[in-house]
Amino acid sequence: MSLTSKQSTLASQVVDAIRSVVGVDSAVLHEPRFNGNEWKYLKECLDSTFVSSVGEFVDHFESGLTTYTGAKHAVATVNGTAALHVALQLVGVRPDDEVLIPALTFIATANAVSYCGATPHFVDSEERTLGIDPHALREHLQGISEIRSGLCVNRHTGRIIRALVPMHTFGHPVDIDGMMAVAQDYHLALVEDAAESLGSTYQGRHMGTFGLVGVLSFNGNKTITTGGGGAILTNDKELAVRAKYLSTTAKVPHDWDFVHDSIGYNYRLPNINAALGCAQLEQLDGFLKSKRKLFESYKSAFASVQSINLVEEPTDCKSNYWLQTLMLNESVVDQKKAIFTVTRDAGLMTRPVWTPLHQLIPYRECLRMPLPVAESLGRRLINLPSSAQLGGVE
Ligand SMILES: *Cc1c(COP(=O)(O)O)cnc(C)c1O
């Protein structure tokens, strides 16, 4: 192949577009940024000797999260998966229940369902939001379910469909009005997997606050990080108290006695991680500005590249733009491998979206509706280097 025709391939155009935006030799997908009070708070935390599961930073971090998201209560946990596990228990998910989740999500969503002894029931996505398609879901439920004594029962399996867990993909809010309507009509508990969407809103209201319970993650690759960490959001006081109790080994509060009246979990966020979280939360608005700027730069850089679109926030929504995402036309999906190879050789990290979960060994046998859109998106989405520092604000 001659140099010119080589350079004109789609993969080289993608490299050029990314390079023109990030302006650095190499870029990973997402790296954290510690430009605030991280060292100060970590030192304070060590000096206090309260490094473990209780301490002032945990309290500060939880109240910072409620202020930021508008949720009435926040309970910090060791990670987002643990938060999801507890959230599902809070809304009454039991062994042998079915839980509706998108096929196109990170495996943690399905694993949390499995930890409850329940089984995931996979739902298709829509291209507009990358999240669950409420119309397709409603049609599916009309076909397979009936309401018996106030519960949604799968007529084919005889099991209770207990909960609906939409996920806000890469920070883009799902059609949450649609989710709430389906949840109400089919008597499903709504739990939002908002792990990727800290800072994302729909009509000004923060994601994770629409459902009975919402879940955040502060893993190292998320918009803000505590190393590992997560949180449960809820407006319901009783659920918040129960979340704290379940994540604290189901310990009945007492000044000295060890009384545990059910099987709980050791899921609390350590104070030292919360110290990091407090410093990160102070910088969140700046990160979001940078990420929006990065989106705008990518948008102009990719405007002239044929057959590829940059994913944009849905209408009425503000996305945190956690991960920037290209959507390929089906006609150029065969070039995807070349895109990964050429961008990575150029030091620019790109990555495919998750393999739809029903295509993975542990979840192959799970119930599902037809998943044409999730499968198509699974072939067509590519994440770009998305760290806040690439946006160039400040
Ligand atoms: C990150 C993430 C989680 C939780 O992950 P942890 O690493 O356990 O904090 C859950 N669901 C989705 C969709 C995620 O992206």
mmCIF file of C-alpha atoms and ligand atoms in Angstrom:
data_model
loop_
_atom_site.group_PDB
_atom_site.id
_atom_site.type_symbol
_atom_site.label_atom_id
_atom_site.label_comp_id
_atom_site.label_asym_id
_atom_site.label_seq_id
_atom_site.Cartn_x
_atom_site.Cartn_y
_atom_site.Cartn_z
ATOM 1 C CA MET A 1 0.000 0.000 0.000
ATOM 2 C CA SER A 2 1.380 3.424 -0.862
ATOM 3 C CA LEU A 3 1.844 5.950 1.871
ATOM 4 C CA THR A 4 -0.908 8.216 0.563
ATOM 5 C CA SER A 5 -3.575 5.550 0.369
ATOM 6 C CA LYS A 6 -2.485 4.294 3.756
ATOM 7 C CA GLN A 7 -2.835 7.756 5.216
ATOM 8 C CA SER A 8 -6.256 8.119 3.748
ATOM 9 C CA THR A 9 -7.644 5.092 5.589
ATOM 10 C CA LEU A 10 -10.281 5.698 8.174
ATOM 11 C CA ALA A 11 -7.918 4.584 10.939
ATOM 12 C CA SER A 12 -5.364 7.274 10.061
ATOM 13 C CA GLN A 13 -8.080 9.893 9.922
ATOM 14 C CA VAL A 14 -9.121 8.844 13.418
ATOM 15 C CA VAL A 15 -5.522 9.121 14.658
ATOM 16 C CA ASP A 16 -5.167 12.557 13.095
ATOM 17 C CA ALA A 17 -8.418 13.778 14.601
ATOM 18 C CA ILE A 18 -7.529 12.539 18.092
ATOM 19 C CA ARG A 19 -4.003 13.917 17.823
ATOM 20 C CA SER A 20 -5.287 17.346 16.751
ATOM 21 C CA VAL A 21 -7.405 17.479 19.908
ATOM 22 C CA VAL A 22 -5.204 15.995 22.621
ATOM 23 C CA GLY A 23 -2.001 17.595 21.361
ATOM 24 C CA VAL A 24 0.214 15.181 23.303
ATOM 25 C CA ASP A 25 2.354 12.227 22.239
ATOM 26 C CA SER A 26 0.351 9.648 24.082
ATOM 27 C CA ALA A 27 -2.924 9.479 25.935
ATOM 28 C CA VAL A 28 -4.614 6.757 27.949
ATOM 29 C CA LEU A 29 -8.365 6.303 28.062
ATOM 30 C CA HIS A 30 -8.946 7.996 31.401
ATOM 31 C CA GLU A 31 -6.569 9.008 34.142
ATOM 32 C CA PRO A 32 -7.330 10.677 37.440
ATOM 33 C CA ARG A 33 -6.140 14.144 38.312
ATOM 34 C CA PHE A 34 -4.951 15.098 41.807
ATOM 35 C CA ASN A 35 -4.529 18.860 41.711
ATOM 36 C CA GLY A 36 -6.422 19.875 44.822
ATOM 37 C CA ASN A 37 -6.298 19.115 48.532
ATOM 38 C CA GLU A 38 -5.528 15.393 48.152
ATOM 39 C CA TRP A 39 -2.146 15.446 49.946
ATOM 40 C CA LYS A 40 -3.453 17.750 52.661
ATOM 41 C CA TYR A 41 -6.500 15.652 53.487
ATOM 42 C CA LEU A 42 -4.593 12.374 53.295
ATOM 43 C CA LYS A 43 -2.055 13.731 55.779
ATOM 44 C CA GLU A 44 -4.823 14.934 58.073
ATOM 45 C CA CYS A 45 -6.397 11.508 57.844
ATOM 46 C CA LEU A 46 -3.135 9.695 58.705
ATOM 47 C CA ASP A 47 -2.380 12.111 61.540
ATOM 48 C CA SER A 48 -5.827 11.431 62.993
ATOM 49 C CA THR A 49 -5.140 7.637 62.909
ATOM 50 C CA PHE A 50 -8.731 7.180 61.707
ATOM 51 C CA VAL A 51 -7.886 5.465 58.438
ATOM 52 C CA SER A 52 -10.540 2.788 58.491
ATOM 53 C CA SER A 53 -14.316 2.598 58.292
ATOM 54 C CA VAL A 54 -15.293 5.494 60.497
ATOM 55 C CA GLY A 55 -14.068 9.062 60.526
ATOM 56 C CA GLU A 56 -14.774 12.656 59.652
ATOM 57 C CA PHE A 57 -13.891 12.352 55.990
ATOM 58 C CA VAL A 58 -16.558 9.699 55.468
ATOM 59 C CA ASP A 59 -19.152 12.034 56.998
ATOM 60 C CA HIS A 60 -17.891 14.991 54.926
ATOM 61 C CA PHE A 61 -17.829 12.981 51.760
ATOM 62 C CA GLU A 62 -21.355 11.671 52.256
ATOM 63 C CA SER A 63 -22.728 15.123 53.008
ATOM 64 C CA GLY A 64 -20.784 16.545 50.034
ATOM 65 C CA LEU A 65 -22.462 13.965 47.817
ATOM 66 C CA THR A 66 -25.943 14.861 49.058
ATOM 67 C CA THR A 67 -25.256 18.563 48.494
ATOM 68 C CA TYR A 68 -23.922 17.921 45.031
ATOM 69 C CA THR A 69 -26.556 15.470 43.812
ATOM 70 C CA GLY A 70 -29.568 16.758 45.718
ATOM 71 C CA ALA A 71 -30.229 13.255 47.097
ATOM 72 C CA LYS A 72 -31.421 13.398 50.702
ATOM 73 C CA HIS A 73 -29.043 10.635 51.807
ATOM 74 C CA ALA A 74 -25.734 9.167 50.632
ATOM 75 C CA VAL A 75 -24.009 6.097 52.068
ATOM 76 C CA ALA A 76 -20.398 5.580 50.971
ATOM 77 C CA THR A 77 -19.235 2.049 50.161
ATOM 78 C CA VAL A 78 -15.999 0.226 49.212
ATOM 79 C CA ASN A 79 -16.899 0.247 45.536
ATOM 80 C CA GLY A 80 -19.780 0.702 43.126
ATOM 81 C CA THR A 81 -20.440 -3.019 42.761
ATOM 82 C CA ALA A 82 -20.945 -3.357 46.530
ATOM 83 C CA ALA A 83 -23.243 -0.319 46.414
ATOM 84 C CA LEU A 84 -25.312 -2.027 43.692
ATOM 85 C CA HIS A 85 -25.434 -5.276 45.669
ATOM 86 C CA VAL A 86 -26.775 -3.466 48.743
ATOM 87 C CA ALA A 87 -29.129 -1.307 46.630
ATOM 88 C CA LEU A 88 -30.774 -4.412 45.157
ATOM 89 C CA GLN A 89 -31.242 -5.892 48.622
ATOM 90 C CA LEU A 90 -32.718 -2.606 49.838
ATOM 91 C CA VAL A 91 -35.485 -2.762 47.247
ATOM 92 C CA GLY A 92 -36.259 -6.378 48.092
ATOM 93 C CA VAL A 93 -34.490 -8.391 45.377
ATOM 94 C CA ARG A 94 -34.443 -12.010 46.570
ATOM 95 C CA PRO A 95 -33.100 -15.344 45.340
ATOM 96 C CA ASP A 96 -34.881 -16.530 42.178
ATOM 97 C CA ASP A 97 -36.164 -13.063 41.288
ATOM 98 C CA GLU A 98 -35.531 -11.611 37.847
ATOM 99 C CA VAL A 99 -33.995 -8.160 37.465
ATOM 100 C CA LEU A 100 -34.223 -6.180 34.226
ATOM 101 C CA ILE A 101 -30.853 -4.720 33.221
ATOM 102 C CA PRO A 102 -29.380 -3.536 29.924
ATOM 103 C CA ALA A 103 -27.404 -6.127 27.944
ATOM 104 C CA LEU A 104 -25.021 -3.309 27.118
ATOM 105 C CA THR A 105 -23.452 -2.424 30.464
ATOM 106 C CA PHE A 106 -20.351 -3.151 32.493
ATOM 107 C CA ILE A 107 -20.524 -6.662 33.973
ATOM 108 C CA ALA A 108 -20.789 -5.266 37.535
ATOM 109 C CA THR A 109 -24.492 -4.535 36.980
ATOM 110 C CA ALA A 110 -25.194 -8.214 36.259
ATOM 111 C CA ASN A 111 -22.807 -9.496 38.933
ATOM 112 C CA ALA A 112 -24.623 -7.522 41.640
ATOM 113 C CA VAL A 113 -27.877 -9.197 40.557
ATOM 114 C CA SER A 114 -26.177 -12.614 40.739
ATOM 115 C CA TYR A 115 -24.788 -11.903 44.238
ATOM 116 C CA CYS A 116 -28.432 -11.625 45.364
ATOM 117 C CA GLY A 117 -29.151 -15.086 43.957
ATOM 118 C CA ALA A 118 -31.368 -13.417 41.369
ATOM 119 C CA THR A 119 -31.007 -13.630 37.615
ATOM 120 C CA PRO A 120 -30.454 -10.816 35.120
ATOM 121 C CA HIS A 121 -33.077 -10.427 32.398
ATOM 122 C CA PHE A 122 -31.491 -8.512 29.552
ATOM 123 C CA VAL A 123 -33.143 -5.524 27.887
ATOM 124 C CA ASP A 124 -32.340 -3.812 24.585
ATOM 125 C CA SER A 125 -30.899 -0.311 24.225
ATOM 126 C CA GLU A 126 -31.785 2.698 22.110
ATOM 127 C CA GLU A 127 -29.308 4.518 19.916
ATOM 128 C CA ARG A 128 -30.350 7.973 21.113
ATOM 129 C CA THR A 129 -29.274 7.477 24.760
ATOM 130 C CA LEU A 130 -27.202 4.243 24.571
ATOM 131 C CA GLY A 131 -29.375 3.094 27.484
ATOM 132 C CA ILE A 132 -32.492 0.943 27.920
ATOM 133 C CA ASP A 133 -35.211 1.558 25.313
ATOM 134 C CA PRO A 134 -38.421 2.127 27.310
ATOM 135 C CA HIS A 135 -40.723 1.402 24.339
ATOM 136 C CA ALA A 136 -39.081 -1.912 23.502
ATOM 137 C CA LEU A 137 -39.064 -2.851 27.195
ATOM 138 C CA ARG A 138 -42.762 -2.048 27.583
ATOM 139 C CA GLU A 139 -43.640 -4.132 24.540
ATOM 140 C CA HIS A 140 -41.580 -7.021 25.892
ATOM 141 C CA LEU A 141 -43.231 -6.866 29.317
ATOM 142 C CA GLN A 142 -46.650 -6.689 27.713
ATOM 143 C CA GLY A 143 -45.848 -9.953 25.991
ATOM 144 C CA ILE A 144 -44.326 -11.954 28.826
ATOM 145 C CA SER A 145 -45.596 -10.645 32.149
ATOM 146 C CA GLU A 146 -48.731 -10.223 34.204
ATOM 147 C CA ILE A 147 -49.438 -8.485 37.478
ATOM 148 C CA ARG A 148 -50.411 -10.876 40.274
ATOM 149 C CA SER A 149 -51.127 -9.536 43.765
ATOM 150 C CA GLY A 150 -49.272 -6.345 42.966
ATOM 151 C CA LEU A 151 -46.167 -8.125 41.647
ATOM 152 C CA CYS A 152 -44.879 -8.430 38.098
ATOM 153 C CA VAL A 153 -44.630 -12.126 37.233
ATOM 154 C CA ASN A 154 -42.891 -13.592 34.201
ATOM 155 C CA ARG A 155 -45.557 -15.916 32.742
ATOM 156 C CA HIS A 156 -42.926 -18.123 31.099
ATOM 157 C CA THR A 157 -40.763 -18.735 34.175
ATOM 158 C CA GLY A 158 -43.258 -18.096 36.973
ATOM 159 C CA ARG A 159 -40.689 -15.885 38.686
ATOM 160 C CA ILE A 160 -41.121 -12.378 40.039
ATOM 161 C CA ILE A 161 -39.580 -9.594 37.982
ATOM 162 C CA ARG A 162 -38.637 -7.435 40.935
ATOM 163 C CA ALA A 163 -36.588 -4.511 39.729
ATOM 164 C CA LEU A 164 -35.502 -2.413 36.759
ATOM 165 C CA VAL A 165 -31.890 -1.200 36.710
ATOM 166 C CA PRO A 166 -31.161 1.276 33.909
ATOM 167 C CA MET A 167 -27.580 2.486 33.478
ATOM 168 C CA HIS A 168 -26.483 5.910 32.209
ATOM 169 C CA THR A 169 -23.936 4.884 29.597
ATOM 170 C CA PHE A 170 -20.672 6.856 29.637
ATOM 171 C CA GLY A 171 -22.535 9.565 31.572
ATOM 172 C CA HIS A 172 -25.402 10.034 29.075
ATOM 173 C CA PRO A 173 -28.735 9.914 30.900
ATOM 174 C CA VAL A 174 -31.132 7.158 29.915
ATOM 175 C CA ASP A 175 -34.775 8.091 29.087
ATOM 176 C CA ILE A 176 -35.559 8.336 32.797
ATOM 177 C CA ASP A 177 -39.190 9.478 32.317
ATOM 178 C CA GLY A 178 -39.722 6.325 30.268
ATOM 179 C CA MET A 179 -38.045 4.197 32.950
ATOM 180 C CA MET A 180 -40.199 5.658 35.726
ATOM 181 C CA ALA A 181 -43.374 5.077 33.730
ATOM 182 C CA VAL A 182 -42.524 1.418 32.983
ATOM 183 C CA ALA A 183 -41.472 0.843 36.593
ATOM 184 C CA GLN A 184 -44.753 2.269 37.835
ATOM 185 C CA ASP A 185 -46.979 0.422 35.369
ATOM 186 C CA TYR A 186 -45.269 -2.924 35.974
ATOM 187 C CA HIS A 187 -44.699 -2.594 39.728
ATOM 188 C CA LEU A 188 -40.921 -2.697 39.425
ATOM 189 C CA ALA A 189 -38.473 -1.148 41.879
ATOM 190 C CA LEU A 190 -36.347 1.390 40.002
ATOM 191 C CA VAL A 191 -32.627 1.297 40.860
ATOM 192 C CA GLU A 192 -30.321 3.543 38.829
ATOM 193 C CA ASP A 193 -26.830 2.327 38.039
ATOM 194 C CA ALA A 194 -25.424 5.856 37.979
ATOM 195 C CA ALA A 195 -21.847 4.591 38.399
ATOM 196 C CA GLU A 196 -20.719 6.520 35.320
ATOM 197 C CA SER A 197 -22.856 9.619 35.695
ATOM 198 C CA LEU A 198 -21.719 11.761 38.611
ATOM 199 C CA GLY A 199 -22.379 15.289 37.347
ATOM 200 C CA SER A 200 -25.023 14.265 34.779
ATOM 201 C CA THR A 201 -28.542 15.667 34.975
ATOM 202 C CA TYR A 202 -31.959 15.460 33.326
ATOM 203 C CA GLN A 203 -33.939 18.713 33.406
ATOM 204 C CA GLY A 204 -31.557 19.921 36.083
ATOM 205 C CA ARG A 205 -32.021 16.933 38.392
ATOM 206 C CA HIS A 206 -29.046 14.698 39.118
ATOM 207 C CA MET A 207 -29.004 11.135 37.811
ATOM 208 C CA GLY A 208 -29.265 8.534 40.559
ATOM 209 C CA THR A 209 -31.993 10.529 42.342
ATOM 210 C CA PHE A 210 -34.979 9.446 40.211
ATOM 211 C CA GLY A 211 -35.160 5.817 41.302
ATOM 212 C CA LEU A 212 -35.865 4.454 44.760
ATOM 213 C CA VAL A 213 -32.096 4.052 45.022
ATOM 214 C CA GLY A 214 -29.156 5.178 42.860
ATOM 215 C CA VAL A 215 -25.565 4.016 42.844
ATOM 216 C CA LEU A 216 -22.294 5.858 42.129
ATOM 217 C CA SER A 217 -18.747 4.580 41.582
ATOM 218 C CA PHE A 218 -15.452 6.293 42.407
ATOM 219 C CA ASN A 219 -13.156 3.741 40.816
ATOM 220 C CA GLY A 220 -9.829 5.056 39.501
ATOM 221 C CA ASN A 221 -11.169 5.515 35.969
ATOM 222 C CA LYS A 222 -14.373 7.341 36.897
ATOM 223 C CA THR A 223 -14.977 11.116 36.824
ATOM 224 C CA ILE A 224 -13.754 11.486 40.420
ATOM 225 C CA THR A 225 -11.961 8.763 42.346
ATOM 226 C CA THR A 226 -11.400 7.562 45.894
ATOM 227 C CA GLY A 227 -9.059 4.807 44.657
ATOM 228 C CA GLY A 228 -11.924 2.377 45.007
ATOM 229 C CA GLY A 229 -15.280 3.491 46.236
ATOM 230 C CA GLY A 230 -18.964 3.885 45.643
ATOM 231 C CA ALA A 231 -22.104 5.334 47.153
ATOM 232 C CA ILE A 232 -25.776 4.613 47.547
ATOM 233 C CA LEU A 233 -28.112 7.568 46.988
ATOM 234 C CA THR A 234 -31.700 7.658 48.196
ATOM 235 C CA ASN A 235 -34.363 10.111 49.342
ATOM 236 C CA ASP A 236 -35.817 7.538 51.708
ATOM 237 C CA LYS A 237 -34.543 7.824 55.275
ATOM 238 C CA GLU A 238 -35.366 4.227 56.188
ATOM 239 C CA LEU A 239 -33.556 2.850 53.147
ATOM 240 C CA ALA A 240 -30.524 5.010 53.986
ATOM 241 C CA VAL A 241 -30.422 3.691 57.546
ATOM 242 C CA ARG A 242 -30.757 0.148 56.230
ATOM 243 C CA ALA A 243 -27.977 0.739 53.671
ATOM 244 C CA LYS A 244 -25.607 1.838 56.441
ATOM 245 C CA TYR A 245 -26.634 -1.149 58.552
ATOM 246 C CA LEU A 246 -26.194 -3.734 55.773
ATOM 247 C CA SER A 247 -22.818 -2.279 54.766
ATOM 248 C CA THR A 248 -21.726 -2.319 58.446
ATOM 249 C CA THR A 249 -22.065 -6.108 58.973
ATOM 250 C CA ALA A 250 -25.732 -5.669 59.980
ATOM 251 C CA LYS A 251 -24.575 -4.419 63.345
ATOM 252 C CA VAL A 252 -27.242 -3.159 65.697
ATOM 253 C CA PRO A 253 -25.919 0.127 67.099
ATOM 254 C CA HIS A 254 -24.779 -0.356 70.697
ATOM 255 C CA ASP A 255 -22.042 1.247 72.771
ATOM 256 C CA TRP A 256 -20.182 -2.012 73.432
ATOM 257 C CA ASP A 257 -22.133 -5.129 72.542
ATOM 258 C CA PHE A 258 -21.674 -7.019 69.286
ATOM 259 C CA VAL A 259 -25.192 -7.662 68.120
ATOM 260 C CA HIS A 260 -25.774 -8.520 64.456
ATOM 261 C CA ASP A 261 -29.323 -9.508 63.627
ATOM 262 C CA SER A 262 -28.851 -10.584 59.994
ATOM 263 C CA ILE A 263 -26.025 -11.441 57.587
ATOM 264 C CA GLY A 264 -24.527 -8.129 56.532
ATOM 265 C CA TYR A 265 -21.443 -7.004 54.622
ATOM 266 C CA ASN A 266 -18.189 -5.246 55.317
ATOM 267 C CA TYR A 267 -18.810 -2.686 52.580
ATOM 268 C CA ARG A 268 -18.091 0.679 54.203
ATOM 269 C CA LEU A 269 -15.729 3.141 52.533
ATOM 270 C CA PRO A 270 -12.547 3.605 54.605
ATOM 271 C CA ASN A 271 -11.889 7.125 55.894
ATOM 272 C CA ILE A 272 -8.599 7.327 53.989
ATOM 273 C CA ASN A 273 -10.425 6.762 50.704
ATOM 274 C CA ALA A 274 -13.049 9.300 51.715
ATOM 275 C CA ALA A 275 -10.255 11.865 52.335
ATOM 276 C CA LEU A 276 -9.296 11.496 48.680
ATOM 277 C CA GLY A 277 -12.979 11.783 47.727
ATOM 278 C CA CYS A 278 -13.424 15.066 49.600
ATOM 279 C CA ALA A 279 -10.525 16.593 47.693
ATOM 280 C CA GLN A 280 -11.803 15.213 44.385
ATOM 281 C CA LEU A 281 -15.344 16.441 44.910
ATOM 282 C CA GLU A 282 -14.026 20.004 45.313
ATOM 283 C CA GLN A 283 -12.633 19.745 41.775
ATOM 284 C CA LEU A 284 -15.617 18.111 40.124
ATOM 285 C CA ASP A 285 -17.027 21.248 38.490
ATOM 286 C CA GLY A 286 -13.649 21.954 36.910
ATOM 287 C CA PHE A 287 -13.396 18.363 35.613
ATOM 288 C CA LEU A 288 -16.853 18.653 34.073
ATOM 289 C CA LYS A 289 -15.959 21.903 32.297
ATOM 290 C CA SER A 290 -12.835 20.309 30.858
ATOM 291 C CA LYS A 291 -14.736 17.246 29.707
ATOM 292 C CA ARG A 292 -17.364 19.342 27.946
ATOM 293 C CA LYS A 293 -14.619 21.340 26.248
ATOM 294 C CA LEU A 294 -12.935 18.093 25.190
ATOM 295 C CA PHE A 295 -16.223 16.926 23.685
ATOM 296 C CA GLU A 296 -16.528 20.146 21.683
ATOM 297 C CA SER A 297 -12.970 19.835 20.391
ATOM 298 C CA TYR A 298 -13.519 16.215 19.336
ATOM 299 C CA LYS A 299 -16.768 17.229 17.696
ATOM 300 C CA SER A 300 -15.107 19.693 15.378
ATOM 301 C CA ALA A 301 -12.151 17.384 14.760
ATOM 302 C CA PHE A 302 -14.425 14.500 13.703
ATOM 303 C CA ALA A 303 -16.896 16.666 11.725
ATOM 304 C CA SER A 304 -15.058 15.949 8.478
ATOM 305 C CA VAL A 305 -14.530 12.213 9.071
ATOM 306 C CA GLN A 306 -17.066 10.233 7.023
ATOM 307 C CA SER A 307 -19.103 7.357 8.490
ATOM 308 C CA ILE A 308 -18.277 8.218 12.093
ATOM 309 C CA ASN A 309 -20.239 10.335 14.570
ATOM 310 C CA LEU A 310 -19.336 11.566 18.005
ATOM 311 C CA VAL A 311 -21.940 10.612 20.616
ATOM 312 C CA GLU A 312 -23.720 13.677 22.018
ATOM 313 C CA GLU A 313 -25.805 14.143 25.175
ATOM 314 C CA PRO A 314 -29.553 13.471 24.701
ATOM 315 C CA THR A 315 -31.958 16.451 24.632
ATOM 316 C CA ASP A 316 -32.968 17.983 27.986
ATOM 317 C CA CYS A 317 -29.916 16.294 29.504
ATOM 318 C CA LYS A 318 -26.500 17.355 30.628
ATOM 319 C CA SER A 319 -23.961 14.565 30.328
ATOM 320 C CA ASN A 320 -20.786 14.564 32.392
ATOM 321 C CA TYR A 321 -19.067 13.294 29.200
ATOM 322 C CA TRP A 322 -17.211 10.731 31.295
ATOM 323 C CA LEU A 323 -15.997 8.833 28.225
ATOM 324 C CA GLN A 324 -15.998 10.336 24.747
ATOM 325 C CA THR A 325 -17.459 7.917 22.239
ATOM 326 C CA LEU A 326 -17.434 7.410 18.484
ATOM 327 C CA MET A 327 -20.342 5.685 16.759
ATOM 328 C CA LEU A 328 -19.354 3.967 13.513
ATOM 329 C CA ASN A 329 -21.787 3.361 10.668
ATOM 330 C CA GLU A 330 -22.341 -0.371 10.081
ATOM 331 C CA SER A 331 -20.636 0.098 6.685
ATOM 332 C CA VAL A 332 -17.243 0.726 8.328
ATOM 333 C CA VAL A 333 -17.433 -1.694 11.267
ATOM 334 C CA ASP A 334 -14.941 -3.929 9.456
ATOM 335 C CA GLN A 335 -12.312 -1.196 9.980
ATOM 336 C CA LYS A 336 -12.636 -1.256 13.742
ATOM 337 C CA LYS A 337 -9.715 -3.573 14.330
ATOM 338 C CA ALA A 338 -7.495 -1.335 12.194
ATOM 339 C CA ILE A 339 -8.647 1.659 14.229
ATOM 340 C CA PHE A 340 -7.664 -0.008 17.522
ATOM 341 C CA THR A 341 -4.291 -1.110 16.149
ATOM 342 C CA VAL A 342 -3.352 2.142 14.455
ATOM 343 C CA THR A 343 -4.462 4.404 17.322
ATOM 344 C CA ARG A 344 -2.706 2.259 19.922
ATOM 345 C CA ASP A 345 0.461 2.112 17.829
ATOM 346 C CA ALA A 346 0.285 5.899 17.758
ATOM 347 C CA GLY A 347 0.156 5.956 21.585
ATOM 348 C CA LEU A 348 -3.519 6.970 21.677
ATOM 349 C CA MET A 349 -5.644 4.561 23.632
ATOM 350 C CA THR A 350 -9.005 3.644 22.168
ATOM 351 C CA ARG A 351 -11.288 0.859 23.363
ATOM 352 C CA PRO A 352 -14.398 -0.978 22.245
ATOM 353 C CA VAL A 353 -17.562 -0.809 24.309
ATOM 354 C CA TRP A 354 -18.261 -3.822 26.573
ATOM 355 C CA THR A 355 -19.190 -7.130 24.993
ATOM 356 C CA PRO A 356 -22.983 -7.327 25.416
ATOM 357 C CA LEU A 357 -23.423 -9.446 28.541
ATOM 358 C CA HIS A 358 -25.561 -12.182 26.949
ATOM 359 C CA GLN A 359 -22.521 -12.976 24.786
ATOM 360 C CA LEU A 360 -20.304 -13.685 27.827
ATOM 361 C CA ILE A 361 -19.927 -17.170 29.325
ATOM 362 C CA PRO A 362 -21.451 -16.470 32.771
ATOM 363 C CA TYR A 363 -24.545 -14.816 31.297
ATOM 364 C CA ARG A 364 -25.103 -16.738 28.046
ATOM 365 C CA GLU A 365 -28.062 -18.664 29.403
ATOM 366 C CA CYS A 366 -29.865 -15.666 30.864
ATOM 367 C CA LEU A 367 -33.321 -14.516 29.877
ATOM 368 C CA ARG A 368 -33.460 -11.786 27.321
ATOM 369 C CA MET A 369 -35.632 -9.952 24.856
ATOM 370 C CA PRO A 370 -34.427 -9.505 21.267
ATOM 371 C CA LEU A 371 -31.319 -7.307 21.495
ATOM 372 C CA PRO A 372 -30.697 -5.925 17.987
ATOM 373 C CA VAL A 373 -29.712 -2.414 19.084
ATOM 374 C CA ALA A 374 -27.463 -3.527 21.961
ATOM 375 C CA GLU A 375 -25.709 -5.914 19.553
ATOM 376 C CA SER A 376 -25.348 -3.228 16.907
ATOM 377 C CA LEU A 377 -24.003 -0.689 19.426
ATOM 378 C CA GLY A 378 -21.673 -3.389 20.724
ATOM 379 C CA ARG A 379 -20.093 -3.467 17.255
ATOM 380 C CA ARG A 380 -20.102 0.257 16.602
ATOM 381 C CA LEU A 381 -18.957 2.148 19.717
ATOM 382 C CA ILE A 382 -15.369 3.187 20.359
ATOM 383 C CA ASN A 383 -14.178 5.168 23.384
ATOM 384 C CA LEU A 384 -11.541 7.867 22.958
ATOM 385 C CA PRO A 385 -8.968 9.309 25.377
ATOM 386 C CA SER A 386 -11.215 11.225 27.789
ATOM 387 C CA SER A 387 -9.219 12.465 30.798
ATOM 388 C CA ALA A 388 -10.268 15.870 32.093
ATOM 389 C CA GLN A 389 -6.706 17.159 31.660
ATOM 390 C CA LEU A 390 -7.027 16.752 27.873
ATOM 391 C CA GLY A 391 -9.803 19.354 27.824
ATOM 392 C CA GLY A 392 -7.323 22.079 28.621
ATOM 393 C CA VAL A 393 -9.472 24.154 30.985
ATOM 394 C CA GLU A 394 -7.203 26.102 33.466
HETATM 395 C C1 LIG B 1 -17.796 1.382 37.268
HETATM 396 C C2 LIG B 1 -19.112 0.761 37.156
HETATM 397 C C3 LIG B 1 -19.722 0.068 38.228
HETATM 398 C C4 LIG B 1 -19.103 -0.134 39.575
HETATM 399 O O1 LIG B 1 -17.801 -0.396 39.523
HETATM 400 P P1 LIG B 1 -16.780 -0.479 40.748
HETATM 401 O O2 LIG B 1 -15.509 -0.666 40.027
HETATM 402 O O3 LIG B 1 -17.199 -1.634 41.569
HETATM 403 O O4 LIG B 1 -16.807 0.806 41.537
HETATM 404 C C5 LIG B 1 -20.999 -0.430 38.032
HETATM 405 N N1 LIG B 1 -21.650 -0.262 36.889
HETATM 406 C C6 LIG B 1 -21.118 0.410 35.860
HETATM 407 C C7 LIG B 1 -21.924 0.602 34.619
HETATM 408 C C8 LIG B 1 -19.831 0.928 35.940
HETATM 409 O O5 LIG B 1 -19.294 1.576 34.898
#
